[in-house]
Amino acid sequence: MAGKNTKYVCQECGYVSVKWMGRCPECGNWQSFVEEFEIKTAKSKSYSMDDEKSGSPMRLSEINMEREERIKTGIGELDRVLGSGIVRGSVVLVGGSPGIGKSTLLLQIAGTENLLKGNNILYVSGEESFRQIKMRAQRIGVSEEANLKILSENNIEVIKAQVKKEKPDILIIDSIQTVYNPEITSAPGSVSQVRECSGDLIRLSKSRGISTFLVGHITKSGNIAGPKVLEHMVDTVLYFEGERHDSYKILRAVKNRFGSTDEIGIFEMTGDGLKGVDNPSNLFMTDRKNDISGSAVFCGVEGTRPILVEMQALVSYSSFNMPRRMAVGVDYNRMIMLMAVLEKNIGLQVQSQDAYLNVVGGIQINEPASDLAIAIAIASSFRNTPVPADMSIFGEIGLGGEVRGVTHGEMRIAEAARLGFKRCLVPKSNIPKKKMRGGISCIGVDSLKDAFEAIFG
Ligand code: TYD
Ligand code: MG
């Protein structure tokens, strides 16, 4: 019954209104409002990661650092993304499309070193039955002796009671959208349910020092379903990305209170679970044809790790008035800008051309250091002239056509050398002082014109 405490909540963004609306003024979605009843949550409980008296200020010197204990999950790629392991008492939200491997990844934690270290794990699944989970555990080789308990449950009260009883060190909730609080009338997965249940779980983990993983479903637009505030409430937000049909997936931190957000973890889905990929450059460089035009190899850095990726461009005469432009894996606007620079600076008549740009392997490249490789790939396709097969490229391009230095120059060059490249086209300021191993020679350029001369003569 509609009463005083009825509200309408947008299920996409969590916007609250007193009356129903067809379109959300916040996020612009249609038909996204659902009626929800407010429940009176008794007193807003505060929580703290410390048992030390909270509510009173402390000096830095008084704060005990030993508590910042990290648990290594034993899955190298996951530990790296988290910032060398899980922090005790932290809450990690893992989002990703269905079938990407979230449940597999989290179940795998149980199958690793934790067994030896005596960390108890409680895996709560609201989506799968005990038998389904056991089948998966067998498939990925989780030992039956592992310190792992499984609970198939949706009710938050039951989950909380079990957590208090079992006292796990690591709690996994798969997924937060299936957990519900019976006192709230709206359906599981609705904004109120997600907010209340995750609030409860976060309080519980913080006060008991449990490291919690929440699995989150994502919406059509690719964000974690539920209120935006959920992302603010947790310590770390990880996204698991990748094309459904590609066997490898990328784990990326978009928020991390305990580590860097530049790191990515690369996994390959195999017949027996997810395997970390130690040598990502090899992965992105296999199947590369040497003599096709429109391909350039970029020396990238993701976090602390160099990765070589191939940029492919296809530029061809357009039969439309408005030529088509498409960028997969790099920022569309960046590509448009680079085409304008090519036109103005080099005189490449690309305005009447359709242009498609693709980063091989489905990885997303956000570094400006990729500018030079993108520009060269586009020019190579336009001129129908291949880039020399033994050459790799990096550098940022300014609007005036100048090539600017980037960070981690030597690391990029070293990775190219390791993979057998003989030449590297780099910004002048990135030419290494010392001789690089592997007999790679660096060609320093400070303008796009120089770069063109070096490659196309
Ligand atoms: P899953 O972890 O269930 O995905 P999510 O929890 O993100 O929805 O993983 C699902 C996919 O992975 C499924 O299509 C089957 C595949 N898979 C493997 O290829 N190998 C394996 O060892 C496992 C456990 C799953
Ligand atoms: Mg799942």
PDB file of C-alpha atoms in Angstrom, residues 264 266 280-281 284 298-302 305-309 363 365 367 411-412 415 419:
ATOM      1  CA  ILE A 264      45.786  -5.621 -14.973  1.00  0.00           C
ATOM      2  CA  ILE A 266      45.446 -11.519 -17.640  1.00  0.00           C
ATOM      3  CA  PRO A 280      51.134 -11.389 -22.238  1.00  0.00           C
ATOM      4  CA  SER A 281      53.138 -10.003 -25.133  1.00  0.00           C
ATOM      5  CA  PHE A 284      48.962 -10.633 -28.336  1.00  0.00           C
ATOM      6  CA  PHE A 298      53.053  -0.720 -29.943  1.00  0.00           C
ATOM      7  CA  CYS A 299      55.213  -1.124 -26.832  1.00  0.00           C
ATOM      8  CA  GLY A 300      52.704  -0.490 -24.074  1.00  0.00           C
ATOM      9  CA  VAL A 301      52.865  -0.593 -20.310  1.00  0.00           C
ATOM     10  CA  GLU A 302      49.975  -1.748 -18.160  1.00  0.00           C
ATOM     11  CA  ARG A 305      54.287  -4.589 -16.815  1.00  0.00           C
ATOM     12  CA  PRO A 306      55.233  -3.999 -20.435  1.00  0.00           C
ATOM     13  CA  ILE A 307      52.940  -5.454 -23.079  1.00  0.00           C
ATOM     14  CA  LEU A 308      53.460  -5.437 -26.814  1.00  0.00           C
ATOM     15  CA  VAL A 309      50.286  -5.135 -28.824  1.00  0.00           C
ATOM     16  CA  ILE A 363      42.716  -5.402 -24.979  1.00  0.00           C
ATOM     17  CA  ILE A 365      44.741   0.727 -24.625  1.00  0.00           C
ATOM     18  CA  GLU A 367      47.891   5.348 -22.914  1.00  0.00           C
ATOM     19  CA  MET A 411      61.081  -0.969 -20.025  1.00  0.00           C
ATOM     20  CA  ARG A 412      59.199  -0.739 -23.305  1.00  0.00           C
ATOM     21  CA  GLU A 415      60.316  -5.849 -23.855  1.00  0.00           C
ATOM     22  CA  LEU A 419      60.474 -10.481 -28.267  1.00  0.00           C
TER      23      LEU A 419
END
